[in-house]
Amino acid sequence: MRRFLAALVLLTLPSTALAQTPCLKRAEAEAITLVALPDIILETGRVCTSLPATSLVRRTSGPFLDRYQAEADRAWPAARAAIAKLSDPRVSMLLLQSEYARPLITALIAPQIVGRVQTSDCGTIDRLVTLLEPLAPRNIAGIVVASLQHLKSEKARGTAAVRDVPDLPVCSAAER
């Protein structure tokens, strides 16, 4: 999940603007996360074919995905504004106002995130999704963003274990 925001930002920002990018507030980052989660779940199911068809990540419809899709729909206006905040103004004017913006953004992000999933990870992913399933999608987005903020602060302290965590424009917990 931590790669989700990195992929989104890299797709929407010109490379020269990364250094001057404002940070995303917690709610903005959570909105972007919520919008991408349904496609990330579906893409994970396509990768993790070794899991039983009854696994939550293997299901292509039903109440589990419906909950995430409903939250993604509600979060889209805030996510679009957050992406515009980070994007080149031309991207905001041309792409983000189009009805094709959301499907295009999520179609580009999900495979990039899930493409890093190894089939050996699928059992762990299945267990995590099963444990987290009772939580509301907004809670899951909050967990993802809080984790990103924590990893960012650990990286800033020079913690070797998180050295490869991308520099994401998520505000530190203190800047919320």
XYZ file of N, CA, C and O in Angstrom:
704
model
N 0.796 -1.194 0.000
C 0.000 0.000 0.000
C 0.846 1.268 0.000
O 0.410 2.282 -0.502
N 2.007 1.201 0.637
C 2.812 2.420 0.680
C 3.251 2.823 -0.710
O 3.505 3.977 -0.969
N 3.305 1.873 -1.616
C 3.698 2.203 -2.985
C 2.548 2.820 -3.765
O 2.758 3.442 -4.791
N 1.330 2.656 -3.270
C 0.158 3.214 -3.935
C 0.286 4.724 -4.109
O 0.158 5.242 -5.209
N 0.550 5.429 -3.042
C 0.643 6.882 -3.147
C 1.845 7.304 -3.974
O 1.779 8.282 -4.709
N 2.925 6.566 -3.858
C 4.106 6.900 -4.657
C 3.778 6.793 -6.145
O 4.123 7.676 -6.935
N 3.114 5.730 -6.523
C 2.759 5.544 -7.932
C 1.823 6.646 -8.401
O 2.000 7.200 -9.492
N 0.845 6.982 -7.584
C -0.102 8.021 -7.952
C 0.610 9.344 -8.155
O 0.396 10.038 -9.147
N 1.454 9.688 -7.234
C 2.161 10.961 -7.333
C 3.068 10.977 -8.549
O 3.104 11.958 -9.285
N 3.784 9.903 -8.783
C 4.689 9.867 -9.928
C 3.941 9.963 -11.246
O 4.457 10.502 -12.219
N 2.727 9.463 -11.274
C 1.932 9.528 -12.498
C 1.375 10.916 -12.753
O 1.132 11.287 -13.896
N 1.157 11.679 -11.693
C 0.471 12.951 -11.870
C 1.369 14.168 -11.780
O 0.922 15.275 -12.026
N 2.627 13.982 -11.429
C 3.515 15.124 -11.262
C 4.607 15.161 -12.316
O 5.174 14.138 -12.644
N 4.936 16.341 -12.799
C 6.130 16.436 -13.627
C 7.341 16.183 -12.742
O 7.354 16.559 -11.587
N 8.359 15.532 -13.263
C 9.503 15.142 -12.434
C 10.210 16.333 -11.819
O 10.734 16.231 -10.716
N 10.214 17.470 -12.446
C 10.896 18.633 -11.881
C 10.128 19.237 -10.721
O 10.689 19.988 -9.934
N 8.861 18.907 -10.572
C 8.056 19.513 -9.515
C 8.095 18.729 -8.217
O 7.576 19.187 -7.215
N 8.682 17.548 -8.209
C 8.656 16.735 -7.001
C 9.279 17.435 -5.799
O 8.803 17.289 -4.691
N 10.328 18.208 -6.005
C 11.007 18.860 -4.891
C 10.141 19.945 -4.256
O 10.229 20.178 -3.064
N 9.311 20.640 -5.027
C 8.508 21.720 -4.489
C 7.068 21.319 -4.176
O 6.239 22.168 -3.936
N 6.749 20.093 -4.188
C 5.392 19.635 -4.025
C 4.888 19.867 -2.606
O 5.564 19.510 -1.649
N 3.705 20.439 -2.470
C 3.121 20.552 -1.128
C 2.727 19.162 -0.640
O 2.526 18.253 -1.441
N 2.624 19.027 0.648
C 2.251 17.707 1.165
C 0.734 17.558 1.199
O -0.013 18.534 1.241
N 0.319 16.310 1.159
C -1.092 15.981 1.280
C -1.455 15.879 2.756
O -0.763 15.226 3.530
N -2.541 16.500 3.126
C -3.068 16.347 4.478
C -3.648 14.939 4.600
O -3.926 14.269 3.603
N -3.849 14.506 5.809
C -4.342 13.154 6.078
C -5.623 12.862 5.296
O -5.724 11.829 4.619
N -6.594 13.759 5.354
C -7.873 13.514 4.670
C -7.695 13.419 3.160
O -8.381 12.627 2.500
N -6.802 14.216 2.600
C -6.553 14.172 1.154
C -5.927 12.839 0.749
O -6.342 12.214 -0.236
N -4.934 12.415 1.507
C -4.279 11.135 1.217
C -5.252 9.971 1.392
O -5.239 9.015 0.612
N -6.113 10.068 2.394
C -7.108 9.011 2.601
C -8.108 8.970 1.454
O -8.530 7.888 1.027
N -8.478 10.112 0.915
C -9.413 10.137 -0.220
C -8.798 9.463 -1.439
O -9.457 8.653 -2.109
N -7.547 9.762 -1.724
C -6.873 9.117 -2.855
C -6.787 7.609 -2.627
O -7.036 6.821 -3.543
N -6.462 7.216 -1.422
C -6.382 5.791 -1.085
C -7.732 5.114 -1.297
O -7.808 4.042 -1.912
N -8.792 5.738 -0.817
C -10.130 5.164 -0.970
C -10.510 4.973 -2.437
O -11.104 3.955 -2.805
N -10.160 5.937 -3.265
C -10.508 5.845 -4.691
C -9.791 4.675 -5.354
O -10.356 3.994 -6.214
N -8.565 4.422 -4.972
C -7.778 3.368 -5.616
C -8.036 1.973 -5.053
O -7.782 0.979 -5.750
N -8.522 1.866 -3.839
C -8.648 0.549 -3.205
C -9.489 -0.467 -3.981
O -9.073 -1.628 -4.085
N -10.640 -0.131 -4.535
C -11.391 -1.166 -5.266
C -10.584 -1.798 -6.403
O -10.580 -3.024 -6.567
N -9.880 -0.978 -7.163
C -9.093 -1.512 -8.273
C -7.874 -2.282 -7.776
O -7.473 -3.276 -8.392
N -7.303 -1.847 -6.681
C -6.166 -2.576 -6.106
C -6.622 -3.946 -5.620
O -5.941 -4.950 -5.848
N -7.786 -4.014 -5.003
C -8.325 -5.296 -4.539
C -8.583 -6.221 -5.731
O -8.189 -7.391 -5.722
N -9.240 -5.692 -6.765
C -9.529 -6.514 -7.948
C -8.254 -7.002 -8.622
O -8.160 -8.169 -9.030
N -7.282 -6.121 -8.749
C -6.017 -6.502 -9.390
C -5.281 -7.547 -8.552
O -4.675 -8.471 -9.100
N -5.352 -7.415 -7.238
C -4.731 -8.413 -6.356
C -5.369 -9.782 -6.585
O -4.674 -10.792 -6.638
N -6.677 -9.811 -6.755
C -7.363 -11.066 -7.037
C -6.921 -11.694 -8.344
O -6.829 -12.919 -8.464
N -6.598 -10.867 -9.327
C -6.119 -11.391 -10.609
C -4.705 -11.969 -10.490
O -4.346 -12.897 -11.211
N -3.910 -11.412 -9.587
C -2.550 -11.907 -9.381
C -2.544 -13.154 -8.498
O -1.798 -14.096 -8.748
N -3.392 -13.148 -7.487
C -3.380 -14.226 -6.482
C -4.345 -15.349 -6.842
O -5.219 -15.730 -6.056
N -4.167 -15.902 -8.018
C -5.050 -16.987 -8.465
C -4.852 -18.272 -7.687
O -5.686 -19.174 -7.778
N -3.778 -18.362 -6.909
C -3.561 -19.556 -6.091
C -4.485 -19.584 -4.875
O -4.656 -20.631 -4.256
N -5.094 -18.450 -4.545
C -6.026 -18.397 -3.421
C -7.359 -19.023 -3.829
O -7.727 -19.010 -5.010
N -8.107 -19.516 -2.857
C -9.436 -20.057 -3.188
C -10.337 -18.973 -3.779
O -10.204 -17.792 -3.456
N -11.244 -19.368 -4.623
C -12.163 -18.417 -5.257
C -13.018 -17.686 -4.231
O -13.533 -16.604 -4.515
N -13.159 -18.239 -3.051
C -13.951 -17.608 -1.991
C -13.180 -16.539 -1.224
O -13.760 -15.819 -0.415
N -11.895 -16.419 -1.462
C -11.088 -15.392 -0.807
C -11.643 -14.014 -1.136
O -12.090 -13.766 -2.253
N -11.607 -13.105 -0.169
C -12.125 -11.757 -0.397
C -11.446 -11.071 -1.572
O -12.107 -10.376 -2.359
N -10.151 -11.240 -1.717
C -9.452 -10.561 -2.816
C -9.698 -11.222 -4.166
O -9.425 -10.607 -5.200
N -10.223 -12.406 -4.181
C -10.532 -13.075 -5.452
C -11.936 -12.772 -5.942
O -12.257 -12.980 -7.110
N -12.776 -12.265 -5.086
C -14.153 -11.971 -5.483
C -14.186 -10.747 -6.400
O -13.544 -9.755 -6.142
N -14.956 -10.850 -7.456
C -15.056 -9.731 -8.397
C -16.334 -8.921 -8.206
O -16.546 -7.937 -8.919
N -17.156 -9.333 -7.258
C -18.371 -8.585 -6.925
C -18.831 -9.040 -5.545
O -18.274 -9.966 -4.970
N -19.843 -8.362 -5.047
C -20.407 -8.727 -3.756
C -20.294 -7.603 -2.740
O -19.766 -6.516 -3.025
N -20.787 -7.849 -1.536
C -20.849 -6.806 -0.511
C -19.490 -6.205 -0.135
O -19.392 -5.003 0.113
N -18.451 -7.029 -0.104
C -17.126 -6.531 0.258
C -16.682 -5.445 -0.727
O -16.359 -4.319 -0.336
N -16.677 -5.764 -2.008
C -16.272 -4.783 -3.018
C -17.272 -3.635 -3.124
O -16.869 -2.487 -3.359
N -18.552 -3.915 -2.936
C -19.564 -2.855 -3.000
C -19.290 -1.772 -1.957
O -19.453 -0.581 -2.232
N -18.887 -2.177 -0.765
C -18.563 -1.200 0.293
C -17.405 -0.302 -0.137
O -17.449 0.914 0.051
N -16.371 -0.917 -0.699
C -15.217 -0.136 -1.133
C -15.561 0.764 -2.315
O -15.098 1.904 -2.391
N -16.381 0.283 -3.225
C -16.762 1.096 -4.383
C -17.610 2.287 -3.939
O -17.424 3.402 -4.449
N -18.530 2.079 -3.018
C -19.363 3.181 -2.526
C -18.503 4.258 -1.861
O -18.716 5.463 -2.079
N -17.536 3.845 -1.077
C -16.637 4.815 -0.436
C -15.748 5.510 -1.470
O -15.462 6.702 -1.349
N -15.304 4.773 -2.473
C -14.493 5.375 -3.538
C -15.295 6.454 -4.271
O -14.770 7.529 -4.582
N -16.566 6.167 -4.525
C -17.431 7.144 -5.201
C -17.575 8.410 -4.361
O -17.491 9.525 -4.877
N -17.774 8.237 -3.050
C -17.902 9.394 -2.159
C -16.593 10.175 -2.053
O -16.595 11.392 -1.901
N -15.465 9.480 -2.121
C -14.162 10.119 -1.936
C -13.626 10.793 -3.198
O -12.700 11.601 -3.109
N -14.184 10.481 -4.360
C -13.622 10.981 -5.606
C -13.495 12.507 -5.666
O -12.442 13.014 -6.065
N -14.494 13.302 -5.296
C -14.300 14.762 -5.377
C -13.099 15.254 -4.545
O -12.320 16.086 -5.015
N -12.941 14.737 -3.348
C -11.803 15.131 -2.499
C -10.489 14.608 -3.078
O -9.467 15.308 -3.051
N -10.511 13.403 -3.616
C -9.295 12.834 -4.219
C -8.895 13.636 -5.453
O -7.715 13.922 -5.662
N -9.871 13.999 -6.256
C -9.588 14.790 -7.455
C -8.945 16.124 -7.066
O -7.965 16.554 -7.673
N -9.460 16.754 -6.025
C -8.885 18.020 -5.558
C -7.457 17.811 -5.036
O -6.572 18.640 -5.269
N -7.222 16.712 -4.340
C -5.883 16.423 -3.818
C -4.895 16.158 -4.950
O -3.756 16.629 -4.911
N -5.330 15.428 -5.946
C -4.466 15.156 -7.104
C -4.168 16.464 -7.834
O -3.039 16.715 -8.252
N -5.170 17.313 -7.965
C -4.970 18.606 -8.617
C -3.967 19.450 -7.842
O -3.146 20.160 -8.442
N -3.994 19.362 -6.533
C -3.061 20.107 -5.680
C -1.614 19.714 -5.984
O -0.712 20.543 -5.935
N -1.405 18.462 -6.323
C -0.063 17.941 -6.575
C 0.341 17.999 -8.046
O 1.498 17.808 -8.378
N -0.618 18.226 -8.919
C -0.378 18.088 -10.356
C -0.012 19.395 -11.023
O -0.292 20.477 -10.524
N 0.523 19.232 -12.198
C 0.734 20.346 -13.103
C -0.657 20.910 -13.405
O -1.591 20.144 -13.665
N -0.835 22.222 -13.407
C -2.159 22.794 -13.667
C -2.772 22.341 -14.987
O -3.982 22.228 -15.094
N -1.940 22.046 -15.983
C -2.481 21.570 -17.267
C -3.142 20.207 -17.102
O -4.145 19.918 -17.721
N -2.556 19.369 -16.230
C -3.157 18.057 -15.963
C -4.503 18.254 -15.288
O -5.497 17.624 -15.640
N -4.528 19.154 -14.326
C -5.772 19.423 -13.613
C -6.866 19.895 -14.552
O -7.995 19.433 -14.488
N -6.520 20.828 -15.426
C -7.528 21.386 -16.327
C -7.991 20.377 -17.363
O -9.180 20.284 -17.647
N -7.077 19.630 -17.925
C -7.429 18.743 -19.033
C -7.931 17.381 -18.573
O -8.972 16.925 -19.000
N -7.174 16.726 -17.732
C -7.493 15.355 -17.373
C -8.492 15.248 -16.240
O -9.476 14.528 -16.337
N -8.274 15.954 -15.161
C -9.078 15.743 -13.964
C -10.526 16.176 -14.102
O -11.377 15.733 -13.347
N -10.825 17.027 -15.061
C -12.213 17.440 -15.261
C -12.980 16.457 -16.143
O -14.192 16.543 -16.254
N -12.277 15.536 -16.737
C -12.895 14.566 -17.628
C -13.522 13.426 -16.827
O -13.040 13.050 -15.770
N -14.577 12.854 -17.367
C -15.194 11.692 -16.730
C -14.289 10.459 -16.819
O -14.511 9.464 -16.147
N -13.264 10.552 -17.660
C -12.327 9.448 -17.820
C -11.161 9.504 -16.839
O -10.354 8.582 -16.785
N -11.053 10.581 -16.088
C -9.902 10.772 -15.196
C -9.790 9.658 -14.160
O -8.734 9.047 -14.010
N -10.859 9.399 -13.461
C -10.798 8.406 -12.382
C -10.453 7.019 -12.897
O -9.523 6.387 -12.386
N -11.165 6.492 -13.897
C -10.799 5.159 -14.368
C -9.382 5.098 -14.932
O -8.690 4.092 -14.768
N -8.944 6.170 -15.562
C -7.588 6.198 -16.101
C -6.562 6.156 -14.971
O -5.611 5.370 -15.007
N -6.764 6.981 -13.962
C -5.822 7.034 -12.837
C -5.773 5.699 -12.114
O -4.697 5.157 -11.859
N -6.933 5.137 -11.797
C -6.930 3.861 -11.055
C -6.427 2.712 -11.923
O -5.777 1.803 -11.415
N -6.692 2.765 -13.229
C -6.202 1.702 -14.117
C -4.681 1.739 -14.245
O -4.049 0.707 -14.494
N -4.087 2.892 -14.066
C -2.633 2.992 -14.113
C -1.993 2.629 -12.770
O -0.916 2.043 -12.735
N -2.657 2.979 -11.706
C -2.080 2.773 -10.370
C -2.139 1.312 -9.928
O -1.135 0.760 -9.468
N -3.300 0.705 -10.023
C -3.486 -0.643 -9.462
C -2.463 -1.653 -9.984
O -1.830 -2.350 -9.182
N -2.243 -1.750 -11.285
C -1.252 -2.730 -11.750
C 0.170 -2.423 -11.269
O 0.954 -3.337 -11.017
N 0.492 -1.141 -11.130
C 1.830 -0.803 -10.649
C 2.030 -1.217 -9.196
O 3.099 -1.657 -8.817
N 1.001 -1.082 -8.398
C 1.106 -1.476 -6.983
C 1.103 -2.992 -6.874
O 1.954 -3.586 -6.226
N 0.113 -3.589 -7.481
C -0.057 -5.033 -7.352
C 1.010 -5.784 -8.136
O 1.334 -6.923 -7.802
N 1.605 -5.152 -9.124
C 2.665 -5.790 -9.893
C 3.866 -6.181 -9.050
O 4.664 -7.028 -9.447
N 3.993 -5.605 -7.888
C 5.086 -5.931 -6.973
C 4.740 -7.115 -6.059
O 5.587 -7.584 -5.324
N 3.503 -7.555 -6.108
C 3.065 -8.669 -5.267
C 3.603 -9.971 -5.846
O 3.425 -10.253 -7.031
N 4.260 -10.724 -5.011
C 4.733 -12.056 -5.394
C 3.649 -13.069 -5.020
O 2.932 -12.869 -4.034
N 3.548 -14.141 -5.758
C 2.532 -15.148 -5.424
C 2.750 -15.688 -4.013
O 1.787 -16.068 -3.351
N 3.970 -15.675 -3.539
C 4.235 -16.125 -2.173
C 3.658 -15.163 -1.138
O 3.501 -15.533 0.034
N 3.302 -13.939 -1.536
C 2.696 -12.953 -0.636
C 1.186 -13.146 -0.505
O 0.569 -12.589 0.404
N 0.591 -13.895 -1.405
C -0.870 -13.966 -1.484
C -1.518 -14.516 -0.218
O -2.569 -14.014 0.201
N -0.933 -15.502 0.408
C -1.491 -16.035 1.654
C -1.524 -14.989 2.753
O -2.520 -14.858 3.481
N -0.456 -14.224 2.875
C -0.400 -13.157 3.872
C -1.403 -12.059 3.547
O -2.101 -11.562 4.438
N -1.491 -11.695 2.289
C -2.458 -10.675 1.874
C -3.867 -11.143 2.184
O -4.689 -10.390 2.721
N -4.169 -12.389 1.872
C -5.487 -12.944 2.141
C -5.800 -12.880 3.640
O -6.895 -12.477 4.039
N -4.847 -13.238 4.457
C -5.037 -13.198 5.921
C -5.273 -11.767 6.393
O -6.182 -11.514 7.190
N -4.475 -10.828 5.925
C -4.637 -9.429 6.329
C -5.997 -8.876 5.901
O -6.684 -8.216 6.686
N -6.379 -9.135 4.660
C -7.664 -8.632 4.173
C -8.812 -9.248 4.967
O -9.766 -8.552 5.334
N -8.706 -10.521 5.284
C -9.745 -11.189 6.077
C -9.846 -10.577 7.475
O -10.946 -10.342 7.981
N -8.703 -10.283 8.089
C -8.707 -9.672 9.420
C -9.238 -8.238 9.394
O -9.911 -7.800 10.330
N -8.948 -7.517 8.334
C -9.355 -6.117 8.234
C -10.757 -5.934 7.663
O -11.334 -4.854 7.754
N -11.329 -6.982 7.097
C -12.622 -6.907 6.413
C -13.738 -6.285 7.260
O -14.538 -5.510 6.732
N -13.816 -6.543 8.566
C -14.903 -5.920 9.333
C -14.785 -4.397 9.464
O -15.774 -3.731 9.747
N -13.605 -3.862 9.254
C -13.430 -2.414 9.374
C -14.032 -1.692 8.171
O -14.052 -2.218 7.061
N -14.460 -0.485 8.403
C -14.981 0.343 7.318
C -13.842 0.708 6.363
O -12.695 0.863 6.803
N -14.123 0.844 5.083
C -13.088 1.238 4.132
C -12.347 2.516 4.548
O -11.140 2.631 4.351
N -13.056 3.466 5.156
C -12.399 4.691 5.619
C -11.354 4.386 6.686
O -10.323 5.047 6.752
N -11.639 3.409 7.526
C -10.654 3.013 8.538
C -9.421 2.407 7.877
O -8.291 2.664 8.303
N -9.637 1.603 6.852
C -8.514 0.990 6.143
C -7.663 2.083 5.491
O -6.431 2.066 5.578
N -8.305 3.047 4.854
C -7.563 4.158 4.250
C -6.777 4.908 5.327
O -5.633 5.305 5.102
N -7.377 5.093 6.489
C -6.681 5.750 7.594
C -5.466 4.970 8.059
O -4.417 5.556 8.363
N -5.584 3.651 8.103
C -4.452 2.802 8.487
C -3.325 2.929 7.462
O -2.152 3.043 7.818
N -3.680 2.919 6.200
C -2.676 3.041 5.133
C -1.938 4.373 5.265
O -0.708 4.431 5.251
N -2.673 5.455 5.407
C -2.054 6.780 5.473
C -1.231 6.937 6.752
O -0.113 7.460 6.705
N -1.749 6.475 7.884
C -0.978 6.561 9.133
C 0.320 5.757 9.006
O 1.378 6.191 9.484
N 0.251 4.612 8.350
C 1.453 3.800 8.135
C 2.453 4.537 7.255
O 3.660 4.527 7.524
N 1.956 5.193 6.203
C 2.839 5.971 5.330
C 3.497 7.120 6.086
O 4.685 7.390 5.906
N 2.721 7.789 6.927
C 3.286 8.887 7.714
C 4.368 8.365 8.661
O 5.423 8.984 8.812
N 4.112 7.227 9.276
C 5.100 6.636 10.184
C 6.371 6.245 9.424
O 7.484 6.543 9.870
N 6.202 5.587 8.293
C 7.366 5.181 7.504
C 8.167 6.392 7.029
O 9.399 6.363 7.008
N 7.466 7.456 6.678
C 8.147 8.677 6.246
C 8.982 9.257 7.384
O 10.124 9.663 7.179
N 8.424 9.281 8.591
C 9.184 9.833 9.722
C 10.362 8.924 10.086
O 11.438 9.408 10.449
N 10.181 7.614 9.971
C 11.290 6.691 10.234
C 12.400 6.865 9.207
O 13.580 6.833 9.539
N 12.018 7.066 7.975
C 13.017 7.291 6.921
C 13.782 8.579 7.192
O 15.006 8.631 7.032
N 13.077 9.616 7.627
C 13.730 10.892 7.928
C 14.729 10.744 9.072
O 15.728 11.463 9.120
N 14.474 9.816 9.982
C 15.402 9.555 11.090
C 16.576 8.679 10.675
O 17.445 8.393 11.473
N 16.535 8.187 9.443
C 17.634 7.371 8.943
C 17.507 5.890 9.251
O 18.489 5.158 9.169
N 16.323 5.422 9.569
C 16.111 4.006 9.849
C 16.399 3.189 8.594
O 15.752 3.384 7.554
N 17.361 2.300 8.688
C 17.820 1.536 7.524
C 16.722 0.658 6.932
O 16.651 0.484 5.717
N 15.868 0.101 7.753
C 14.839 -0.823 7.269
C 13.845 -0.164 6.322
O 13.203 -0.855 5.534
N 13.711 1.145 6.386
C 12.758 1.838 5.516
C 13.470 2.725 4.490
O 12.857 3.600 3.892
N 14.713 2.472 4.280
C 15.530 3.264 3.354
C 14.909 3.310 1.951
O 14.984 4.318 1.267
N 14.301 2.223 1.506
C 13.751 2.157 0.156
C 12.319 2.674 0.038
O 11.738 2.625 -1.045
N 11.749 3.163 1.134
C 10.404 3.728 1.075
C 10.475 5.013 0.251
O 11.318 5.868 0.500
N 9.619 5.148 -0.762
C 9.679 6.361 -1.594
C 9.349 7.605 -0.776
O 8.630 7.541 0.210
N 9.885 8.730 -1.210
C 9.546 10.011 -0.580
C 8.189 10.426 -1.102
O 8.046 10.837 -2.257
N 7.201 10.311 -0.253
C 5.837 10.601 -0.643
C 5.412 11.963 -0.111
O 5.823 12.351 0.984
N 4.575 12.679 -0.838
C 4.154 14.000 -0.377
C 3.017 13.933 0.635
O 2.068 14.704 0.575
N 3.092 13.001 1.576
C 2.119 12.910 2.654
C 2.689 13.700 3.812
O 3.835 13.475 4.218
N 1.920 14.632 4.334
C 2.404 15.437 5.446
C 2.754 14.543 6.616
O 2.130 13.505 6.826
N 3.759 14.956 7.374
C 4.093 14.201 8.577
C 2.910 14.282 9.533
O 2.055 15.167 9.404
N 2.852 13.388 10.498
C 1.742 13.372 11.440
C 1.612 14.719 12.150
O 0.506 15.163 12.464
N 2.718 15.402 12.375
C 2.698 16.698 13.047
C 2.066 17.787 12.170
O 1.558 18.782 12.685
N 2.077 17.619 10.850
C 1.562 18.632 9.927
C 0.086 18.425 9.559
O -0.433 19.172 8.758
N -0.542 17.428 10.077
C -1.909 17.099 9.690
C -2.747 18.323 9.701
O -3.690 18.558 9.161
